[in-house]
Tab-separated table of C-alpha atoms in Angstrom:
chain	number	residue	atom	x	y	z
A	31	MET	CA	67.061	-64.389	-30.350
A	32	LEU	CA	64.183	-65.598	-32.471
A	33	ILE	CA	64.288	-66.347	-36.173
A	34	LEU	CA	60.732	-66.031	-37.477
A	35	SER	CA	59.238	-66.744	-40.903
A	36	ASN	CA	56.557	-65.285	-43.136
A	37	ASP	CA	54.435	-68.289	-42.170
A	38	ASP	CA	54.813	-67.331	-38.499
A	39	ALA	CA	53.753	-63.755	-39.257
A	40	GLU	CA	50.762	-64.885	-41.287
A	41	LYS	CA	49.672	-67.306	-38.576
A	42	LEU	CA	50.164	-64.984	-35.604
A	43	LEU	CA	49.172	-61.505	-36.788
A	44	THR	CA	45.584	-60.385	-37.339
A	45	MET	CA	44.672	-57.271	-39.281
A	46	GLY	CA	42.845	-55.866	-36.259
A	47	GLU	CA	45.955	-56.227	-34.096
A	48	CYS	CA	48.067	-54.603	-36.789
A	49	MET	CA	45.806	-51.569	-37.045
A	50	ALA	CA	45.680	-51.182	-33.266
A	51	ALA	CA	49.473	-51.426	-32.995
A	52	LEU	CA	50.008	-48.928	-35.806
A	53	GLU	CA	47.490	-46.520	-34.315
A	54	GLU	CA	49.347	-46.549	-30.992
A	55	ALA	CA	52.741	-46.122	-32.638
A	56	TYR	CA	51.579	-43.266	-34.887
A	57	ILE	CA	50.162	-41.355	-31.923
A	58	GLU	CA	53.433	-41.884	-30.022
A	59	PHE	CA	55.268	-40.562	-33.083
A	60	ALA	CA	53.033	-37.485	-33.319
A	61	HIS	CA	53.813	-36.617	-29.692
A	62	GLY	CA	57.564	-37.030	-30.151
A	63	ARG	CA	57.844	-40.261	-28.175
A	64	ALA	CA	59.027	-42.285	-31.176
A	65	ALA	CA	61.814	-41.567	-33.662
A	66	ASN	CA	61.678	-42.501	-37.318
A	67	ALA	CA	64.931	-42.826	-39.273
A	68	ALA	CA	64.885	-41.464	-42.813
A	69	ARG	CA	64.775	-44.060	-45.550
A	70	SER	CA	67.800	-44.348	-47.820
A	71	ASP	CA	68.447	-46.161	-51.102
A	72	ALA	CA	71.785	-47.037	-52.669
A	73	VAL	CA	71.305	-48.035	-56.311
A	74	SER	CA	73.723	-49.677	-58.703
A	75	SER	CA	73.696	-51.129	-62.183
A	76	THR	CA	73.744	-54.933	-62.541
A	77	GLN	CA	74.776	-57.433	-65.191
A	78	ARG	CA	71.228	-57.137	-66.525
A	79	ALA	CA	70.532	-54.268	-68.903
A	80	ASP	CA	66.881	-54.166	-67.795
A	81	ALA	CA	67.354	-53.982	-64.020
A	82	VAL	CA	69.169	-52.199	-61.193
A	83	TYR	CA	70.259	-53.278	-57.714
A	84	SER	CA	68.789	-51.353	-54.775
A	85	LEU	CA	69.848	-51.530	-51.124
A	86	LYS	CA	67.026	-49.940	-49.117
A	87	LEU	CA	67.271	-49.110	-45.402
A	88	MET	CA	64.828	-47.664	-42.873
A	89	GLY	CA	64.465	-47.784	-39.108
A	90	ALA	CA	62.640	-46.503	-36.044
A	91	VAL	CA	62.585	-46.470	-32.251
A	92	VAL	CA	59.368	-46.657	-30.189
A	93	GLN	CA	60.239	-46.051	-26.552
A	94	ARG	CA	56.878	-47.126	-25.142
A	95	LEU	CA	57.098	-50.505	-26.886
A	96	ASP	CA	60.750	-50.961	-25.866
A	97	VAL	CA	61.674	-51.810	-29.460
A	98	ALA	CA	63.843	-50.484	-32.241
A	99	VAL	CA	63.894	-51.811	-35.772
A	100	VAL	CA	65.934	-51.880	-38.945
A	101	ARG	CA	64.298	-52.968	-42.191
A	102	LEU	CA	66.500	-53.663	-45.206
A	103	ASN	CA	65.853	-54.824	-48.743
A	104	SER	CA	68.382	-56.200	-51.183
A	105	ASP	CA	66.422	-55.917	-54.436
A	106	ILE	CA	66.839	-56.366	-58.149
A	107	ILE	CA	64.317	-53.989	-59.742
A	108	SER	CA	63.142	-53.674	-63.320
A	109	PHE	CA	61.581	-50.343	-64.325
A	110	GLY	CA	59.191	-50.696	-67.234
A	111	GLU	CA	57.001	-48.107	-68.931
A	112	LYS	CA	53.886	-49.343	-67.129
A	113	ARG	CA	55.131	-50.839	-63.850
A	114	GLN	CA	58.024	-51.400	-61.470
A	115	VAL	CA	58.799	-55.054	-60.754
A	116	LYS	CA	61.065	-56.692	-58.187
A	117	LEU	CA	62.774	-59.765	-59.618
A	118	PRO	CA	63.134	-62.952	-57.484
A	119	LEU	CA	66.757	-63.715	-58.378
A	120	ALA	CA	67.999	-65.065	-55.026
A	121	PRO	CA	68.515	-68.874	-54.994
A	122	GLY	CA	65.200	-70.685	-55.346
A	123	ASN	CA	63.543	-67.739	-57.142
A	124	ARG	CA	63.221	-65.765	-53.923
A	125	TYR	CA	63.441	-62.164	-52.690
A	126	THR	CA	65.580	-60.683	-49.900
A	127	GLY	CA	63.906	-58.443	-47.339
A	128	LEU	CA	64.765	-58.608	-43.624
A	129	VAL	CA	63.613	-56.928	-40.420
A	130	LEU	CA	65.872	-56.786	-37.341
A	131	LEU	CA	64.138	-56.098	-34.016
A	132	PHE	CA	66.025	-54.796	-30.952
A	133	ARG	CA	65.213	-54.019	-27.307
A	134	VAL	CA	65.600	-50.323	-26.503
A	135	ASN	CA	66.551	-50.701	-22.836
A	136	THR	CA	69.372	-53.207	-23.363
A	137	GLY	CA	70.282	-52.846	-27.053
A	138	GLU	CA	70.046	-56.626	-27.510
A	139	PRO	CA	68.659	-58.195	-30.694
A	140	LEU	CA	65.261	-59.812	-30.221
A	141	ALA	CA	64.268	-61.214	-33.599
A	142	ILE	CA	64.972	-61.422	-37.305
A	143	PHE	CA	62.138	-62.027	-39.738
A	144	PRO	CA	61.378	-61.494	-43.438
A	145	ASP	CA	59.499	-58.343	-44.356
A	146	GLY	CA	57.019	-59.821	-46.860
A	147	VAL	CA	53.883	-60.568	-44.836
A	148	VAL	CA	54.518	-57.730	-42.372
A	149	GLN	CA	55.071	-55.388	-45.320
A	150	ARG	CA	51.677	-56.251	-46.784
A	151	LEU	CA	49.922	-55.884	-43.437
A	152	ARG	CA	51.510	-52.551	-42.527
A	153	VAL	CA	50.755	-50.909	-45.896
A	154	GLY	CA	47.137	-52.084	-46.095
A	155	ALA	CA	46.485	-51.304	-42.437
A	156	THR	CA	47.913	-47.779	-42.787
A	157	SER	CA	45.739	-46.991	-45.815
A	158	ALA	CA	42.705	-48.299	-43.911
A	159	LEU	CA	43.596	-46.136	-40.900
A	160	SER	CA	43.723	-43.121	-43.190
A	161	ALA	CA	40.115	-43.910	-44.117
A	162	LYS	CA	39.178	-44.221	-40.447
A	163	TYR	CA	40.523	-40.756	-39.663
A	164	MET	CA	40.008	-38.921	-42.960
A	165	ALA	CA	37.019	-40.458	-44.811
A	166	LYS	CA	33.404	-39.671	-44.066
A	167	GLN	CA	31.696	-41.812	-41.466
A	168	LYS	CA	29.851	-45.026	-42.361
A	169	PRO	CA	31.167	-45.523	-45.922
A	170	HIS	CA	29.103	-47.896	-48.058
A	171	ARG	CA	31.227	-48.409	-51.169
A	172	VAL	CA	34.981	-48.964	-51.468
A	173	ALA	CA	37.059	-49.148	-54.648
A	174	VAL	CA	40.430	-50.898	-54.796
A	175	ILE	CA	42.623	-50.314	-57.837
A	176	GLY	CA	44.951	-53.304	-58.184
A	177	ALA	CA	44.742	-57.075	-57.867
A	178	GLY	CA	48.172	-58.001	-56.577
A	179	TRP	CA	49.843	-58.699	-53.234
A	180	GLN	CA	49.431	-55.179	-51.855
A	181	ALA	CA	45.883	-54.791	-53.161
A	182	GLY	CA	44.915	-57.962	-51.305
A	183	GLY	CA	46.257	-56.484	-48.088
A	184	HIS	CA	44.167	-53.368	-48.674
A	185	VAL	CA	40.996	-55.433	-49.135
A	186	LEU	CA	41.710	-57.319	-45.905
A	187	ALA	CA	42.342	-54.099	-43.999
A	188	ILE	CA	39.362	-52.094	-45.226
A	189	ASN	CA	37.098	-55.111	-44.689
A	190	ALA	CA	38.333	-55.430	-41.098
A	191	LEU	CA	37.489	-51.757	-40.554
A	192	TYR	CA	34.208	-51.640	-42.493
A	193	PRO	CA	32.898	-55.217	-42.829
A	194	GLN	CA	29.540	-54.104	-44.283
A	195	ALA	CA	31.004	-52.064	-47.139
A	196	GLN	CA	30.813	-53.281	-50.742
A	197	ILE	CA	34.243	-53.567	-52.355
A	198	HIS	CA	34.726	-53.047	-56.097
A	199	CYS	CA	38.118	-53.889	-57.594
A	200	TYR	CA	39.748	-53.191	-60.925
A	201	SER	CA	42.848	-54.534	-62.679
A	202	PRO	CA	43.509	-54.598	-66.431
A	203	THR	CA	44.359	-58.315	-66.202
A	204	ARG	CA	40.864	-59.767	-66.283
A	205	ASP	CA	41.637	-63.392	-65.337
A	206	LYS	CA	43.791	-62.279	-62.430
A	207	LEU	CA	41.098	-59.848	-61.282
A	208	ALA	CA	38.363	-62.515	-61.310
A	209	ALA	CA	40.493	-64.913	-59.258
A	210	PHE	CA	41.470	-62.094	-56.895
A	211	CYS	CA	37.859	-61.117	-56.193
A	212	ALA	CA	36.737	-64.725	-55.740
A	213	ASP	CA	39.586	-65.473	-53.331
A	214	LEU	CA	39.050	-62.331	-51.219
A	215	SER	CA	35.285	-62.916	-51.133
A	216	ARG	CA	35.861	-66.404	-49.730
A	217	HIS	CA	38.501	-65.216	-47.299
A	218	THR	CA	36.616	-62.225	-45.886
A	219	GLY	CA	32.965	-63.066	-46.455
A	220	ALA	CA	32.598	-59.610	-48.002
A	221	VAL	CA	31.082	-58.736	-51.363
A	222	VAL	CA	34.197	-58.220	-53.521
A	223	THR	CA	33.180	-57.459	-57.111
A	224	ALA	CA	35.231	-57.114	-60.290
A	225	ALA	CA	34.638	-53.820	-62.107
A	226	ALA	CA	34.771	-53.519	-65.886
A	227	SER	CA	36.911	-50.368	-65.798
A	228	PRO	CA	38.668	-48.150	-63.261
A	229	GLU	CA	35.973	-45.514	-63.787
A	230	ALA	CA	33.274	-48.079	-62.988
A	231	ALA	CA	35.148	-49.163	-59.855
A	232	VAL	CA	35.507	-45.657	-58.409
A	233	LYS	CA	32.178	-44.152	-59.490
A	234	GLY	CA	30.133	-43.488	-56.357
A	235	ALA	CA	32.865	-44.804	-54.048
A	236	ASP	CA	33.282	-43.294	-50.605
A	237	ILE	CA	36.850	-44.654	-50.362
A	238	VAL	CA	39.331	-45.362	-53.169
A	239	LEU	CA	42.472	-47.339	-52.325
A	240	CYS	CA	45.155	-47.417	-55.019
A	241	ALA	CA	47.505	-50.355	-54.471
A	242	THR	CA	49.470	-51.142	-57.621
A	243	ASN	CA	53.036	-51.306	-58.897
A	244	ALA	CA	52.124	-48.939	-61.729
A	245	ALA	CA	54.591	-46.449	-63.150
A	246	GLN	CA	51.743	-44.368	-64.584
A	247	HIS	CA	48.505	-42.794	-63.351
A	248	VAL	CA	45.696	-45.187	-62.383
A	249	PHE	CA	43.355	-42.555	-60.859
A	250	ARG	CA	42.451	-39.394	-62.752
A	251	ALA	CA	41.597	-36.041	-61.213
A	252	ASP	CA	38.229	-35.864	-62.981
A	253	TRP	CA	37.169	-39.068	-61.168
A	254	LEU	CA	37.351	-37.314	-57.793
A	255	GLU	CA	33.804	-36.911	-56.434
A	256	PRO	CA	32.477	-34.876	-53.479
A	257	GLY	CA	32.983	-36.770	-50.226
A	258	MET	CA	35.551	-39.181	-51.683
A	259	HIS	CA	38.679	-40.285	-49.810
A	260	VAL	CA	41.610	-41.474	-51.945
A	261	SER	CA	44.865	-43.095	-50.872
A	262	THR	CA	47.939	-44.059	-52.869
A	263	ILE	CA	51.012	-46.192	-52.154
A	264	ARG	CA	53.018	-45.162	-55.224
A	265	GLY	CA	53.807	-41.673	-56.471
A	266	ALA	CA	52.746	-42.305	-60.051
A	267	GLU	CA	49.302	-43.703	-59.204
A	268	LEU	CA	47.523	-40.343	-58.856
A	269	GLU	CA	47.428	-37.449	-61.230
A	270	PRO	CA	48.994	-34.555	-59.310
A	271	ALA	CA	45.731	-32.607	-59.687
A	272	VAL	CA	44.038	-35.149	-57.399
A	273	VAL	CA	46.215	-33.991	-54.519
A	274	ALA	CA	45.890	-30.342	-55.541
A	275	ARG	CA	42.079	-30.509	-55.551
A	276	ALA	CA	41.583	-32.463	-52.319
A	277	ASP	CA	40.311	-30.468	-49.349
A	278	ILE	CA	42.421	-32.442	-46.841
A	279	VAL	CA	45.782	-34.030	-47.655
A	280	ALA	CA	48.068	-36.053	-45.388
A	281	VAL	CA	51.406	-37.791	-45.883
A	282	ASN	CA	53.051	-40.660	-44.035
A	283	ASP	CA	56.143	-38.675	-43.084
A	284	LYS	CA	57.267	-35.073	-43.540
A	285	ILE	CA	60.742	-36.162	-44.612
A	286	ALA	CA	60.853	-36.066	-48.408
A	287	HIS	CA	62.439	-39.140	-49.913
A	288	ASP	CA	65.581	-37.717	-51.458
A	289	ALA	CA	68.257	-39.951	-49.854
A	290	ILE	CA	68.938	-41.859	-53.065
A	291	SER	CA	72.550	-42.507	-54.046
A	292	VAL	CA	73.273	-44.000	-57.460
A	293	THR	CA	76.382	-45.271	-59.194
A	294	ARG	CA	77.502	-43.841	-62.512
A	295	GLY	CA	75.169	-44.555	-65.414
A	296	VAL	CA	72.046	-45.373	-63.380
A	297	LYS	CA	68.929	-43.378	-64.307
A	298	LEU	CA	65.812	-43.689	-62.165
A	299	PRO	CA	62.261	-42.670	-63.131
A	300	LYS	CA	61.230	-39.191	-62.024
A	301	ASN	CA	58.993	-38.832	-58.959
A	302	ARG	CA	59.609	-42.422	-57.958
A	303	HIS	CA	58.673	-41.791	-54.341
A	304	ALA	CA	56.627	-38.591	-54.278
A	305	ILE	CA	53.629	-36.853	-55.827
A	306	ALA	CA	54.778	-34.032	-58.097
A	307	GLY	CA	54.282	-30.621	-56.526
A	308	LEU	CA	53.582	-31.933	-53.014
A	309	ASP	CA	55.738	-30.494	-50.242
A	310	PRO	CA	55.779	-33.109	-47.434
A	311	ALA	CA	57.306	-30.641	-44.984
A	312	ALA	CA	54.267	-28.357	-45.337
A	313	THR	CA	51.678	-31.167	-45.294
A	314	PRO	CA	50.111	-32.716	-42.161
A	315	THR	CA	50.988	-36.308	-41.399
A	316	LEU	CA	48.490	-39.067	-40.740
A	317	ALA	CA	50.031	-39.346	-37.267
A	318	GLU	CA	49.213	-35.684	-36.552
A	319	ILE	CA	45.622	-36.184	-37.685
A	320	MET	CA	45.309	-39.320	-35.516
A	321	ALA	CA	46.613	-37.447	-32.492
A	322	GLY	CA	44.318	-34.466	-33.078
A	323	LEU	CA	47.272	-32.193	-33.832
A	324	ALA	CA	46.105	-31.456	-37.388
A	325	PRO	CA	42.537	-31.045	-38.696
A	326	SER	CA	40.700	-33.663	-40.720
A	327	ARG	CA	37.421	-33.294	-42.593
A	328	THR	CA	34.553	-31.366	-41.068
A	329	ALA	CA	31.876	-32.191	-43.684
A	330	ASP	CA	30.874	-35.296	-45.634
A	331	LYS	CA	31.187	-33.495	-48.988
A	332	GLN	CA	34.842	-32.636	-48.461
A	333	THR	CA	37.438	-34.677	-50.334
A	334	SER	CA	40.550	-36.133	-48.737
A	335	CYS	CA	43.747	-37.738	-49.952
A	336	PHE	CA	46.348	-39.773	-48.090
A	337	VAL	CA	49.734	-40.130	-49.734
A	338	ASN	CA	50.963	-43.368	-48.129
A	339	LEU	CA	54.556	-42.424	-48.920
A	340	PRO	CA	57.286	-42.887	-48.054
A	341	GLY	CA	57.233	-46.177	-46.169
A	342	ILE	CA	58.510	-45.700	-42.625
A	343	GLY	CA	60.354	-47.893	-40.146
A	344	LEU	CA	57.826	-46.999	-37.444
A	345	GLN	CA	55.362	-49.417	-39.028
A	346	PHE	CA	57.788	-52.336	-38.765
A	347	ALA	CA	58.559	-51.466	-35.160
A	348	ALA	CA	54.869	-51.525	-34.237
A	349	LEU	CA	54.075	-54.796	-35.986
A	350	GLY	CA	57.403	-56.349	-35.030
A	351	ALA	CA	56.669	-55.793	-31.340
A	352	VAL	CA	53.325	-57.585	-31.650
A	353	LEU	CA	54.818	-60.415	-33.698
A	354	TYR	CA	57.641	-60.961	-31.212
A	355	GLN	CA	55.319	-60.987	-28.196
A	356	LYS	CA	52.906	-63.420	-29.808
A	357	ALA	CA	55.722	-65.657	-31.082
A	358	CYS	CA	57.219	-65.893	-27.582
A	359	ALA	CA	53.824	-66.723	-26.087
A	360	ALA	CA	53.095	-69.365	-28.740
A	361	GLY	CA	56.578	-70.872	-28.776
A	362	CYS	CA	57.013	-70.118	-32.491
A	363	GLY	CA	60.242	-69.572	-34.369
A	364	HIS	CA	63.768	-70.871	-34.019
A	365	LYS	CA	65.710	-69.826	-30.912
A	366	LEU	CA	69.372	-68.988	-31.349
A	367	PRO	CA	71.893	-67.881	-28.687
A	368	THR	CA	71.746	-64.108	-28.333
A	369	GLU	CA	75.535	-64.021	-27.958
A	370	TRP	CA	75.841	-65.087	-31.580
A	371	PHE	CA	74.513	-61.651	-32.489
A	372	THR	CA	76.292	-59.549	-29.852
A	373	GLU	CA	79.972	-58.933	-29.087
A	374	ASP	CA	82.382	-58.151	-26.252
A	375	VAL	CA	84.338	-55.670	-28.364
A	376	VAL	CA	83.175	-52.058	-28.432
A	377	PRO	CA	81.712	-51.484	-31.911
């Protein structure tokens, strides 16, 4: 059994490897050779009037990779008018998110690692893969809405896919945006430019990647231009008309996120995990488009939209398999006796 850290994940995983692993896992999923467990949330009130507790669970099995995974988050979440924020209230001002990796053919546990770095990689890589399969070929201009942790992952992913593309970013926090663009420019060698407004960022863009924690719209329907591909990681980011007007729409999973259980008195924002009016069960998945089981665009002037919701355990299985293999090869992590995590009593 390996105990791995975010530092291990950051050191061992490359964005190219993550996209390749996700591509393989998605195609396996489309052909029924992988199983994705529905996400569930159990939400309770806390001693804080401004926050709730959320226990989030998801999982998956990928037979070809010989791995299964459980991802869990123990979160304190504050819902404001403009954004949703996770609060670092664990000792040392830290968050709690864990991934448990298992071997399919024996059932044994293989590794435990935090979800933070892997979470960023899997979300950014998936949005970039949507551009690979749904956007027009040879895009020249990319817009990223956001300048936080997830937005940085999106810049890294789209740059790995299209290293020659110009990247224009927008965030209402000007100082943060300037530092974000300077840091990503140094890190990637790409031209990452701060835009004066969201309209300026997206005008003329071939690809628009929304990656915020916003609780309100950050991309308007009248900004959608012919040929544009738009992706979102949060239900509130897009005006519903964006999805309605797009020629091609794909979701991450057909299972609508409705497995939310709350204790008495808890009220959650509407459409927390889904675009209003979108029926996931009647919408193609990105996996189906990757596998050629659903059509993508047939002309450069068509518009496309990828709703990168809900998050799925399949992504953690794919990246977890790569992380575990590379950690074993490099001798990284802390080894613990596997019997500490197994038992001789039938569970």
